[in-house]
Amino acid sequence: MPKVSVLMGVYNEKFNQIDLAIKSILTQTFNDYELIIINDNPKDKEMKEFLKNEKQLSSKINIYTNEENVGLAISMNNAFKY
C-alpha cells in the first residue's frame, strides 16, 4: 500500500488541463503514492475514454466513476474510501 494517496476529482474540465495535472503528479520525485481520480460526470463518454487513455500512463493511476453526479465534496469522500 502506498504511503500517499493523491485524490483528484474531474467533472467538466478541459482534457488538456486534466492531462497537465496528471503529468505533474506523475513527475514528482516522491514515488510512494497512488493517484485516485474520481469521474463525477458518468454520462460523458468522451471523459470516460479520455481517462481510460490517461490510465495507460502509469500503474499508479486508479480511476473510479460515480454512478451519478454528486459534486466535489461527496466525490472526494468517495475517493477517500478507496
PDB file of N, CA, C and O in Angstrom:
ATOM      1  N   MET A   1       0.843  -1.177   0.000  1.00  0.00           N
ATOM      2  CA  MET A   1       0.000   0.000   0.000  1.00  0.00           C
ATOM      3  C   MET A   1       0.895   1.250   0.000  1.00  0.00           C
ATOM      4  O   MET A   1       1.825   1.345   0.790  1.00  0.00           O
ATOM      5  N   PRO A   2       0.605   2.198  -0.878  1.00  0.00           N
ATOM      6  CA  PRO A   2       1.423   3.411  -0.950  1.00  0.00           C
ATOM      7  C   PRO A   2       1.261   4.269   0.300  1.00  0.00           C
ATOM      8  O   PRO A   2       0.234   4.231   0.975  1.00  0.00           O
ATOM      9  N   LYS A   3       2.291   5.065   0.583  1.00  0.00           N
ATOM     10  CA  LYS A   3       2.243   5.971   1.733  1.00  0.00           C
ATOM     11  C   LYS A   3       1.263   7.107   1.527  1.00  0.00           C
ATOM     12  O   LYS A   3       0.662   7.599   2.473  1.00  0.00           O
ATOM     13  N   VAL A   4       1.114   7.559   0.292  1.00  0.00           N
ATOM     14  CA  VAL A   4       0.295   8.737  -0.006  1.00  0.00           C
ATOM     15  C   VAL A   4      -0.703   8.397  -1.108  1.00  0.00           C
ATOM     16  O   VAL A   4      -0.350   7.762  -2.098  1.00  0.00           O
ATOM     17  N   SER A   5      -1.934   8.852  -0.921  1.00  0.00           N
ATOM     18  CA  SER A   5      -2.948   8.782  -1.967  1.00  0.00           C
ATOM     19  C   SER A   5      -3.277  10.209  -2.382  1.00  0.00           C
ATOM     20  O   SER A   5      -3.682  11.013  -1.559  1.00  0.00           O
ATOM     21  N   VAL A   6      -3.094  10.494  -3.656  1.00  0.00           N
ATOM     22  CA  VAL A   6      -3.434  11.805  -4.205  1.00  0.00           C
ATOM     23  C   VAL A   6      -4.816  11.678  -4.821  1.00  0.00           C
ATOM     24  O   VAL A   6      -5.051  10.808  -5.652  1.00  0.00           O
ATOM     25  N   LEU A   7      -5.736  12.542  -4.395  1.00  0.00           N
ATOM     26  CA  LEU A   7      -7.114  12.481  -4.868  1.00  0.00           C
ATOM     27  C   LEU A   7      -7.378  13.596  -5.867  1.00  0.00           C
ATOM     28  O   LEU A   7      -6.991  14.737  -5.645  1.00  0.00           O
ATOM     29  N   MET A   8      -8.053  13.247  -6.966  1.00  0.00           N
ATOM     30  CA  MET A   8      -8.393  14.239  -7.983  1.00  0.00           C
ATOM     31  C   MET A   8      -9.823  13.985  -8.440  1.00  0.00           C
ATOM     32  O   MET A   8     -10.171  12.863  -8.803  1.00  0.00           O
ATOM     33  N   GLY A   9     -10.633  15.022  -8.396  1.00  0.00           N
ATOM     34  CA  GLY A   9     -11.987  14.936  -8.913  1.00  0.00           C
ATOM     35  C   GLY A   9     -12.060  15.604 -10.272  1.00  0.00           C
ATOM     36  O   GLY A   9     -11.467  16.661 -10.478  1.00  0.00           O
ATOM     37  N   VAL A  10     -12.760  14.990 -11.205  1.00  0.00           N
ATOM     38  CA  VAL A  10     -12.957  15.597 -12.524  1.00  0.00           C
ATOM     39  C   VAL A  10     -14.448  15.591 -12.838  1.00  0.00           C
ATOM     40  O   VAL A  10     -15.175  14.684 -12.458  1.00  0.00           O
ATOM     41  N   TYR A  11     -14.868  16.643 -13.536  1.00  0.00           N
ATOM     42  CA  TYR A  11     -16.256  16.730 -13.948  1.00  0.00           C
ATOM     43  C   TYR A  11     -16.346  17.210 -15.392  1.00  0.00           C
ATOM     44  O   TYR A  11     -16.656  16.444 -16.281  1.00  0.00           O
ATOM     45  N   ASN A  12     -16.034  18.476 -15.604  1.00  0.00           N
ATOM     46  CA  ASN A  12     -16.203  19.046 -16.932  1.00  0.00           C
ATOM     47  C   ASN A  12     -14.978  19.855 -17.348  1.00  0.00           C
ATOM     48  O   ASN A  12     -15.098  20.746 -18.177  1.00  0.00           O
ATOM     49  N   GLU A  13     -13.829  19.550 -16.772  1.00  0.00           N
ATOM     50  CA  GLU A  13     -12.613  20.286 -17.088  1.00  0.00           C
ATOM     51  C   GLU A  13     -12.154  19.949 -18.504  1.00  0.00           C
ATOM     52  O   GLU A  13     -12.496  18.910 -19.054  1.00  0.00           O
ATOM     53  N   LYS A  14     -11.349  20.827 -19.054  1.00  0.00           N
ATOM     54  CA  LYS A  14     -10.773  20.567 -20.373  1.00  0.00           C
ATOM     55  C   LYS A  14      -9.765  19.436 -20.254  1.00  0.00           C
ATOM     56  O   LYS A  14      -9.024  19.342 -19.275  1.00  0.00           O
ATOM     57  N   PHE A  15      -9.726  18.589 -21.267  1.00  0.00           N
ATOM     58  CA  PHE A  15      -8.857  17.424 -21.240  1.00  0.00           C
ATOM     59  C   PHE A  15      -7.384  17.809 -21.084  1.00  0.00           C
ATOM     60  O   PHE A  15      -6.640  17.131 -20.381  1.00  0.00           O
ATOM     61  N   ASN A  16      -6.964  18.891 -21.733  1.00  0.00           N
ATOM     62  CA  ASN A  16      -5.552  19.272 -21.619  1.00  0.00           C
ATOM     63  C   ASN A  16      -5.213  19.708 -20.197  1.00  0.00           C
ATOM     64  O   ASN A  16      -4.090  19.493 -19.733  1.00  0.00           O
ATOM     65  N   GLN A  17      -6.156  20.286 -19.464  1.00  0.00           N
ATOM     66  CA  GLN A  17      -5.911  20.671 -18.074  1.00  0.00           C
ATOM     67  C   GLN A  17      -5.764  19.436 -17.187  1.00  0.00           C
ATOM     68  O   GLN A  17      -4.892  19.377 -16.319  1.00  0.00           O
ATOM     69  N   ILE A  18      -6.616  18.459 -17.398  1.00  0.00           N
ATOM     70  CA  ILE A  18      -6.530  17.217 -16.626  1.00  0.00           C
ATOM     71  C   ILE A  18      -5.215  16.513 -16.938  1.00  0.00           C
ATOM     72  O   ILE A  18      -4.522  16.037 -16.032  1.00  0.00           O
ATOM     73  N   ASP A  19      -4.857  16.455 -18.205  1.00  0.00           N
ATOM     74  CA  ASP A  19      -3.612  15.817 -18.623  1.00  0.00           C
ATOM     75  C   ASP A  19      -2.404  16.488 -17.963  1.00  0.00           C
ATOM     76  O   ASP A  19      -1.514  15.807 -17.455  1.00  0.00           O
ATOM     77  N   LEU A  20      -2.380  17.812 -17.944  1.00  0.00           N
ATOM     78  CA  LEU A  20      -1.271  18.532 -17.297  1.00  0.00           C
ATOM     79  C   LEU A  20      -1.197  18.231 -15.800  1.00  0.00           C
ATOM     80  O   LEU A  20      -0.114  18.036 -15.250  1.00  0.00           O
ATOM     81  N   ALA A  21      -2.344  18.188 -15.151  1.00  0.00           N
ATOM     82  CA  ALA A  21      -2.369  17.894 -13.714  1.00  0.00           C
ATOM     83  C   ALA A  21      -1.852  16.481 -13.435  1.00  0.00           C
ATOM     84  O   ALA A  21      -1.043  16.267 -12.519  1.00  0.00           O
ATOM     85  N   ILE A  22      -2.293  15.515 -14.233  1.00  0.00           N
ATOM     86  CA  ILE A  22      -1.851  14.129 -14.049  1.00  0.00           C
ATOM     87  C   ILE A  22      -0.345  14.022 -14.285  1.00  0.00           C
ATOM     88  O   ILE A  22       0.375  13.414 -13.477  1.00  0.00           O
ATOM     89  N   LYS A  23       0.132  14.605 -15.362  1.00  0.00           N
ATOM     90  CA  LYS A  23       1.567  14.526 -15.655  1.00  0.00           C
ATOM     91  C   LYS A  23       2.400  15.228 -14.595  1.00  0.00           C
ATOM     92  O   LYS A  23       3.508  14.788 -14.268  1.00  0.00           O
ATOM     93  N   SER A  24       1.871  16.296 -14.027  1.00  0.00           N
ATOM     94  CA  SER A  24       2.574  16.983 -12.948  1.00  0.00           C
ATOM     95  C   SER A  24       2.734  16.067 -11.731  1.00  0.00           C
ATOM     96  O   SER A  24       3.797  16.011 -11.119  1.00  0.00           O
ATOM     97  N   ILE A  25       1.689  15.345 -11.415  1.00  0.00           N
ATOM     98  CA  ILE A  25       1.743  14.413 -10.276  1.00  0.00           C
ATOM     99  C   ILE A  25       2.696  13.257 -10.575  1.00  0.00           C
ATOM    100  O   ILE A  25       3.504  12.864  -9.740  1.00  0.00           O
ATOM    101  N   LEU A  26       2.629  12.731 -11.782  1.00  0.00           N
ATOM    102  CA  LEU A  26       3.462  11.575 -12.146  1.00  0.00           C
ATOM    103  C   LEU A  26       4.946  11.903 -12.194  1.00  0.00           C
ATOM    104  O   LEU A  26       5.774  10.993 -12.083  1.00  0.00           O
ATOM    105  N   THR A  27       5.304  13.165 -12.369  1.00  0.00           N
ATOM    106  CA  THR A  27       6.724  13.523 -12.474  1.00  0.00           C
ATOM    107  C   THR A  27       7.339  13.995 -11.159  1.00  0.00           C
ATOM    108  O   THR A  27       8.472  14.463 -11.152  1.00  0.00           O
ATOM    109  N   GLN A  28       6.617  13.842 -10.070  1.00  0.00           N
ATOM    110  CA  GLN A  28       7.174  14.214  -8.765  1.00  0.00           C
ATOM    111  C   GLN A  28       8.311  13.259  -8.391  1.00  0.00           C
ATOM    112  O   GLN A  28       8.334  12.105  -8.821  1.00  0.00           O
ATOM    113  N   THR A  29       9.245  13.756  -7.598  1.00  0.00           N
ATOM    114  CA  THR A  29      10.378  12.913  -7.199  1.00  0.00           C
ATOM    115  C   THR A  29       9.980  11.887  -6.136  1.00  0.00           C
ATOM    116  O   THR A  29      10.589  10.830  -6.051  1.00  0.00           O
ATOM    117  N   PHE A  30       8.972  12.189  -5.330  1.00  0.00           N
ATOM    118  CA  PHE A  30       8.463  11.230  -4.349  1.00  0.00           C
ATOM    119  C   PHE A  30       7.689  10.160  -5.107  1.00  0.00           C
ATOM    120  O   PHE A  30       6.823  10.461  -5.928  1.00  0.00           O
ATOM    121  N   ASN A  31       8.001   8.902  -4.852  1.00  0.00           N
ATOM    122  CA  ASN A  31       7.430   7.814  -5.650  1.00  0.00           C
ATOM    123  C   ASN A  31       6.409   6.924  -4.955  1.00  0.00           C
ATOM    124  O   ASN A  31       5.740   6.145  -5.611  1.00  0.00           O
ATOM    125  N   ASP A  32       6.303   7.010  -3.645  1.00  0.00           N
ATOM    126  CA  ASP A  32       5.443   6.075  -2.924  1.00  0.00           C
ATOM    127  C   ASP A  32       4.018   6.634  -2.810  1.00  0.00           C
ATOM    128  O   ASP A  32       3.568   7.023  -1.734  1.00  0.00           O
ATOM    129  N   TYR A  33       3.326   6.683  -3.931  1.00  0.00           N
ATOM    130  CA  TYR A  33       1.980   7.248  -3.963  1.00  0.00           C
ATOM    131  C   TYR A  33       1.114   6.510  -4.981  1.00  0.00           C
ATOM    132  O   TYR A  33       1.601   5.745  -5.806  1.00  0.00           O
ATOM    133  N   GLU A  34      -0.164   6.788  -4.886  1.00  0.00           N
ATOM    134  CA  GLU A  34      -1.128   6.379  -5.900  1.00  0.00           C
ATOM    135  C   GLU A  34      -1.958   7.607  -6.249  1.00  0.00           C
ATOM    136  O   GLU A  34      -2.108   8.511  -5.426  1.00  0.00           O
ATOM    137  N   LEU A  35      -2.479   7.668  -7.444  1.00  0.00           N
ATOM    138  CA  LEU A  35      -3.339   8.754  -7.875  1.00  0.00           C
ATOM    139  C   LEU A  35      -4.738   8.189  -8.090  1.00  0.00           C
ATOM    140  O   LEU A  35      -4.943   7.308  -8.929  1.00  0.00           O
ATOM    141  N   ILE A  36      -5.676   8.670  -7.294  1.00  0.00           N
ATOM    142  CA  ILE A  36      -7.069   8.236  -7.406  1.00  0.00           C
ATOM    143  C   ILE A  36      -7.847   9.358  -8.078  1.00  0.00           C
ATOM    144  O   ILE A  36      -7.914  10.471  -7.568  1.00  0.00           O
ATOM    145  N   ILE A  37      -8.410   9.047  -9.231  1.00  0.00           N
ATOM    146  CA  ILE A  37      -9.199  10.024  -9.982  1.00  0.00           C
ATOM    147  C   ILE A  37     -10.660   9.605  -9.919  1.00  0.00           C
ATOM    148  O   ILE A  37     -11.009   8.468 -10.250  1.00  0.00           O
ATOM    149  N   ILE A  38     -11.503  10.534  -9.481  1.00  0.00           N
ATOM    150  CA  ILE A  38     -12.940  10.293  -9.425  1.00  0.00           C
ATOM    151  C   ILE A  38     -13.607  11.062 -10.564  1.00  0.00           C
ATOM    152  O   ILE A  38     -13.521  12.288 -10.622  1.00  0.00           O
ATOM    153  N   ASN A  39     -14.262  10.339 -11.435  1.00  0.00           N
ATOM    154  CA  ASN A  39     -15.012  10.944 -12.533  1.00  0.00           C
ATOM    155  C   ASN A  39     -16.436  11.188 -12.050  1.00  0.00           C
ATOM    156  O   ASN A  39     -17.188  10.253 -11.803  1.00  0.00           O
ATOM    157  N   ASP A  40     -16.792  12.473 -11.911  1.00  0.00           N
ATOM    158  CA  ASP A  40     -18.130  12.823 -11.431  1.00  0.00           C
ATOM    159  C   ASP A  40     -19.060  13.189 -12.592  1.00  0.00           C
ATOM    160  O   ASP A  40     -20.058  13.861 -12.408  1.00  0.00           O
ATOM    161  N   ASN A  41     -18.699  12.752 -13.779  1.00  0.00           N
ATOM    162  CA  ASN A  41     -19.510  13.024 -14.963  1.00  0.00           C
ATOM    163  C   ASN A  41     -19.758  11.702 -15.694  1.00  0.00           C
ATOM    164  O   ASN A  41     -19.254  11.479 -16.787  1.00  0.00           O
ATOM    165  N   PRO A  42     -20.530  10.808 -15.070  1.00  0.00           N
ATOM    166  CA  PRO A  42     -20.652   9.444 -15.600  1.00  0.00           C
ATOM    167  C   PRO A  42     -21.316   9.337 -16.968  1.00  0.00           C
ATOM    168  O   PRO A  42     -21.133   8.346 -17.656  1.00  0.00           O
ATOM    169  N   LYS A  43     -22.070  10.345 -17.395  1.00  0.00           N
ATOM    170  CA  LYS A  43     -22.754  10.275 -18.686  1.00  0.00           C
ATOM    171  C   LYS A  43     -21.884  10.726 -19.850  1.00  0.00           C
ATOM    172  O   LYS A  43     -22.240  10.501 -21.001  1.00  0.00           O
ATOM    173  N   ASP A  44     -20.740  11.325 -19.551  1.00  0.00           N
ATOM    174  CA  ASP A  44     -19.850  11.842 -20.597  1.00  0.00           C
ATOM    175  C   ASP A  44     -18.928  10.721 -21.085  1.00  0.00           C
ATOM    176  O   ASP A  44     -17.937  10.379 -20.439  1.00  0.00           O
ATOM    177  N   LYS A  45     -19.264  10.152 -22.232  1.00  0.00           N
ATOM    178  CA  LYS A  45     -18.484   9.035 -22.778  1.00  0.00           C
ATOM    179  C   LYS A  45     -17.077   9.470 -23.186  1.00  0.00           C
ATOM    180  O   LYS A  45     -16.129   8.699 -23.076  1.00  0.00           O
ATOM    181  N   GLU A  46     -16.949  10.712 -23.654  1.00  0.00           N
ATOM    182  CA  GLU A  46     -15.618  11.215 -24.039  1.00  0.00           C
ATOM    183  C   GLU A  46     -14.700  11.299 -22.827  1.00  0.00           C
ATOM    184  O   GLU A  46     -13.516  10.972 -22.920  1.00  0.00           O
ATOM    185  N   MET A  47     -15.248  11.723 -21.681  1.00  0.00           N
ATOM    186  CA  MET A  47     -14.446  11.802 -20.455  1.00  0.00           C
ATOM    187  C   MET A  47     -13.995  10.408 -20.029  1.00  0.00           C
ATOM    188  O   MET A  47     -12.842  10.196 -19.662  1.00  0.00           O
ATOM    189  N   LYS A  48     -14.903   9.447 -20.086  1.00  0.00           N
ATOM    190  CA  LYS A  48     -14.554   8.070 -19.721  1.00  0.00           C
ATOM    191  C   LYS A  48     -13.415   7.549 -20.596  1.00  0.00           C
ATOM    192  O   LYS A  48     -12.469   6.943 -20.100  1.00  0.00           O
ATOM    193  N   GLU A  49     -13.514   7.780 -21.893  1.00  0.00           N
ATOM    194  CA  GLU A  49     -12.489   7.313 -22.828  1.00  0.00           C
ATOM    195  C   GLU A  49     -11.163   8.042 -22.582  1.00  0.00           C
ATOM    196  O   GLU A  49     -10.091   7.430 -22.600  1.00  0.00           O
ATOM    197  N   PHE A  50     -11.237   9.332 -22.349  1.00  0.00           N
ATOM    198  CA  PHE A  50     -10.029  10.110 -22.069  1.00  0.00           C
ATOM    199  C   PHE A  50      -9.325   9.584 -20.817  1.00  0.00           C
ATOM    200  O   PHE A  50      -8.113   9.367 -20.816  1.00  0.00           O
ATOM    201  N   LEU A  51     -10.084   9.353 -19.747  1.00  0.00           N
ATOM    202  CA  LEU A  51      -9.492   8.859 -18.502  1.00  0.00           C
ATOM    203  C   LEU A  51      -8.927   7.450 -18.681  1.00  0.00           C
ATOM    204  O   LEU A  51      -7.883   7.114 -18.108  1.00  0.00           O
ATOM    205  N   LYS A  52      -9.594   6.636 -19.480  1.00  0.00           N
ATOM    206  CA  LYS A  52      -9.092   5.291 -19.777  1.00  0.00           C
ATOM    207  C   LYS A  52      -7.717   5.387 -20.439  1.00  0.00           C
ATOM    208  O   LYS A  52      -6.797   4.638 -20.096  1.00  0.00           O
ATOM    209  N   ASN A  53      -7.574   6.324 -21.364  1.00  0.00           N
ATOM    210  CA  ASN A  53      -6.283   6.524 -22.028  1.00  0.00           C
ATOM    211  C   ASN A  53      -5.235   7.074 -21.065  1.00  0.00           C
ATOM    212  O   ASN A  53      -4.066   6.694 -21.139  1.00  0.00           O
ATOM    213  N   GLU A  54      -5.633   7.962 -20.174  1.00  0.00           N
ATOM    214  CA  GLU A  54      -4.691   8.519 -19.199  1.00  0.00           C
ATOM    215  C   GLU A  54      -4.166   7.420 -18.271  1.00  0.00           C
ATOM    216  O   GLU A  54      -3.014   7.448 -17.858  1.00  0.00           O
ATOM    217  N   LYS A  55      -5.019   6.458 -17.940  1.00  0.00           N
ATOM    218  CA  LYS A  55      -4.607   5.355 -17.067  1.00  0.00           C
ATOM    219  C   LYS A  55      -3.430   4.596 -17.660  1.00  0.00           C
ATOM    220  O   LYS A  55      -2.613   4.041 -16.929  1.00  0.00           O
ATOM    221  N   GLN A  56      -3.311   4.607 -18.970  1.00  0.00           N
ATOM    222  CA  GLN A  56      -2.208   3.912 -19.643  1.00  0.00           C
ATOM    223  C   GLN A  56      -0.854   4.537 -19.313  1.00  0.00           C
ATOM    224  O   GLN A  56       0.184   3.903 -19.515  1.00  0.00           O
ATOM    225  N   LEU A  57      -0.838   5.766 -18.784  1.00  0.00           N
ATOM    226  CA  LEU A  57       0.420   6.444 -18.468  1.00  0.00           C
ATOM    227  C   LEU A  57       1.165   5.801 -17.301  1.00  0.00           C
ATOM    228  O   LEU A  57       2.382   5.832 -17.254  1.00  0.00           O
ATOM    229  N   SER A  58       0.406   5.231 -16.349  1.00  0.00           N
ATOM    230  CA  SER A  58       1.059   4.704 -15.152  1.00  0.00           C
ATOM    231  C   SER A  58       0.147   3.736 -14.413  1.00  0.00           C
ATOM    232  O   SER A  58      -1.072   3.938 -14.341  1.00  0.00           O
ATOM    233  N   SER A  59       0.763   2.748 -13.805  1.00  0.00           N
ATOM    234  CA  SER A  59       0.013   1.815 -12.957  1.00  0.00           C
ATOM    235  C   SER A  59      -0.367   2.470 -11.632  1.00  0.00           C
ATOM    236  O   SER A  59      -1.153   1.908 -10.871  1.00  0.00           O
ATOM    237  N   LYS A  60       0.170   3.647 -11.348  1.00  0.00           N
ATOM    238  CA  LYS A  60      -0.162   4.368 -10.127  1.00  0.00           C
ATOM    239  C   LYS A  60      -1.540   5.021 -10.201  1.00  0.00           C
ATOM    240  O   LYS A  60      -2.080   5.459  -9.202  1.00  0.00           O
ATOM    241  N   ILE A  61      -2.112   5.096 -11.392  1.00  0.00           N
ATOM    242  CA  ILE A  61      -3.395   5.761 -11.593  1.00  0.00           C
ATOM    243  C   ILE A  61      -4.540   4.769 -11.417  1.00  0.00           C
ATOM    244  O   ILE A  61      -4.554   3.707 -12.024  1.00  0.00           O
ATOM    245  N   ASN A  62      -5.497   5.145 -10.573  1.00  0.00           N
ATOM    246  CA  ASN A  62      -6.724   4.373 -10.379  1.00  0.00           C
ATOM    247  C   ASN A  62      -7.897   5.294 -10.673  1.00  0.00           C
ATOM    248  O   ASN A  62      -7.970   6.399 -10.137  1.00  0.00           O
ATOM    249  N   ILE A  63      -8.811   4.838 -11.504  1.00  0.00           N
ATOM    250  CA  ILE A  63      -9.948   5.670 -11.909  1.00  0.00           C
ATOM    251  C   ILE A  63     -11.248   5.020 -11.451  1.00  0.00           C
ATOM    252  O   ILE A  63     -11.462   3.830 -11.660  1.00  0.00           O
ATOM    253  N   TYR A  64     -12.083   5.841 -10.834  1.00  0.00           N
ATOM    254  CA  TYR A  64     -13.401   5.405 -10.388  1.00  0.00           C
ATOM    255  C   TYR A  64     -14.424   6.398 -10.931  1.00  0.00           C
ATOM    256  O   TYR A  64     -14.149   7.589 -11.020  1.00  0.00           O
ATOM    257  N   THR A  65     -15.600   5.919 -11.279  1.00  0.00           N
ATOM    258  CA  THR A  65     -16.651   6.778 -11.809  1.00  0.00           C
ATOM    259  C   THR A  65     -17.869   6.691 -10.906  1.00  0.00           C
ATOM    260  O   THR A  65     -18.338   5.586 -10.587  1.00  0.00           O
ATOM    261  N   ASN A  66     -18.357   7.856 -10.483  1.00  0.00           N
ATOM    262  CA  ASN A  66     -19.589   7.891  -9.697  1.00  0.00           C
ATOM    263  C   ASN A  66     -20.752   7.421 -10.568  1.00  0.00           C
ATOM    264  O   ASN A  66     -20.752   7.624 -11.777  1.00  0.00           O
ATOM    265  N   GLU A  67     -21.741   6.813  -9.937  1.00  0.00           N
ATOM    266  CA  GLU A  67     -22.921   6.352 -10.672  1.00  0.00           C
ATOM    267  C   GLU A  67     -23.751   7.524 -11.174  1.00  0.00           C
ATOM    268  O   GLU A  67     -24.449   7.414 -12.176  1.00  0.00           O
ATOM    269  N   GLU A  68     -23.694   8.635 -10.450  1.00  0.00           N
ATOM    270  CA  GLU A  68     -24.377   9.854 -10.842  1.00  0.00           C
ATOM    271  C   GLU A  68     -23.555  11.040 -10.358  1.00  0.00           C
ATOM    272  O   GLU A  68     -22.691  10.897  -9.497  1.00  0.00           O
ATOM    273  N   ASN A  69     -23.830  12.219 -10.904  1.00  0.00           N
ATOM    274  CA  ASN A  69     -23.128  13.422 -10.491  1.00  0.00           C
ATOM    275  C   ASN A  69     -23.526  13.761  -9.059  1.00  0.00           C
ATOM    276  O   ASN A  69     -24.700  13.942  -8.757  1.00  0.00           O
ATOM    277  N   VAL A  70     -22.517  13.819  -8.164  1.00  0.00           N
ATOM    278  CA  VAL A  70     -22.796  14.082  -6.746  1.00  0.00           C
ATOM    279  C   VAL A  70     -22.069  15.311  -6.217  1.00  0.00           C
ATOM    280  O   VAL A  70     -22.248  15.680  -5.065  1.00  0.00           O
ATOM    281  N   GLY A  71     -21.228  15.936  -7.026  1.00  0.00           N
ATOM    282  CA  GLY A  71     -20.493  17.117  -6.578  1.00  0.00           C
ATOM    283  C   GLY A  71     -19.124  16.759  -6.030  1.00  0.00           C
ATOM    284  O   GLY A  71     -18.814  15.602  -5.741  1.00  0.00           O
ATOM    285  N   LEU A  72     -18.312  17.793  -5.864  1.00  0.00           N
ATOM    286  CA  LEU A  72     -16.917  17.595  -5.480  1.00  0.00           C
ATOM    287  C   LEU A  72     -16.759  17.030  -4.068  1.00  0.00           C
ATOM    288  O   LEU A  72     -15.963  16.119  -3.853  1.00  0.00           O
ATOM    289  N   ALA A  73     -17.499  17.554  -3.099  1.00  0.00           N
ATOM    290  CA  ALA A  73     -17.320  17.113  -1.708  1.00  0.00           C
ATOM    291  C   ALA A  73     -17.595  15.617  -1.551  1.00  0.00           C
ATOM    292  O   ALA A  73     -16.795  14.877  -0.977  1.00  0.00           O
ATOM    293  N   ILE A  74     -18.712  15.164  -2.077  1.00  0.00           N
ATOM    294  CA  ILE A  74     -19.042  13.741  -1.967  1.00  0.00           C
ATOM    295  C   ILE A  74     -18.080  12.904  -2.802  1.00  0.00           C
ATOM    296  O   ILE A  74     -17.666  11.812  -2.386  1.00  0.00           O
ATOM    297  N   SER A  75     -17.666  13.422  -3.954  1.00  0.00           N
ATOM    298  CA  SER A  75     -16.686  12.708  -4.777  1.00  0.00           C
ATOM    299  C   SER A  75     -15.380  12.505  -4.015  1.00  0.00           C
ATOM    300  O   SER A  75     -14.789  11.417  -4.061  1.00  0.00           O
ATOM    301  N   MET A  76     -14.918  13.534  -3.316  1.00  0.00           N
ATOM    302  CA  MET A  76     -13.681  13.407  -2.546  1.00  0.00           C
ATOM    303  C   MET A  76     -13.856  12.423  -1.380  1.00  0.00           C
ATOM    304  O   MET A  76     -12.940  11.663  -1.078  1.00  0.00           O
ATOM    305  N   ASN A  77     -15.022  12.423  -0.770  1.00  0.00           N
ATOM    306  CA  ASN A  77     -15.288  11.438   0.287  1.00  0.00           C
ATOM    307  C   ASN A  77     -15.266  10.028  -0.290  1.00  0.00           C
ATOM    308  O   ASN A  77     -14.738   9.098   0.333  1.00  0.00           O
ATOM    309  N   ASN A  78     -15.836   9.856  -1.469  1.00  0.00           N
ATOM    310  CA  ASN A  78     -15.798   8.540  -2.130  1.00  0.00           C
ATOM    311  C   ASN A  78     -14.351   8.148  -2.446  1.00  0.00           C
ATOM    312  O   ASN A  78     -13.964   6.995  -2.236  1.00  0.00           O
ATOM    313  N   ALA A  79     -13.574   9.087  -2.953  1.00  0.00           N
ATOM    314  CA  ALA A  79     -12.165   8.802  -3.270  1.00  0.00           C
ATOM    315  C   ALA A  79     -11.407   8.387  -2.017  1.00  0.00           C
ATOM    316  O   ALA A  79     -10.577   7.476  -2.047  1.00  0.00           O
ATOM    317  N   PHE A  80     -11.688   9.061  -0.915  1.00  0.00           N
ATOM    318  CA  PHE A  80     -11.020   8.750   0.352  1.00  0.00           C
ATOM    319  C   PHE A  80     -11.295   7.312   0.778  1.00  0.00           C
ATOM    320  O   PHE A  80     -10.427   6.639   1.328  1.00  0.00           O
ATOM    321  N   LYS A  81     -12.492   6.823   0.496  1.00  0.00           N
ATOM    322  CA  LYS A  81     -12.843   5.442   0.854  1.00  0.00           C
ATOM    323  C   LYS A  81     -11.998   4.423   0.091  1.00  0.00           C
ATOM    324  O   LYS A  81     -11.701   3.360   0.588  1.00  0.00           O
ATOM    325  N   TYR A  82     -11.635   4.774  -1.156  1.00  0.00           N
ATOM    326  CA  TYR A  82     -10.820   3.862  -1.959  1.00  0.00           C
ATOM    327  C   TYR A  82      -9.405   3.844  -1.442  1.00  0.00           C
ATOM    328  O   TYR A  82      -8.708   2.900  -1.533  1.00  0.00           O
TER     329      TYR A  82
END
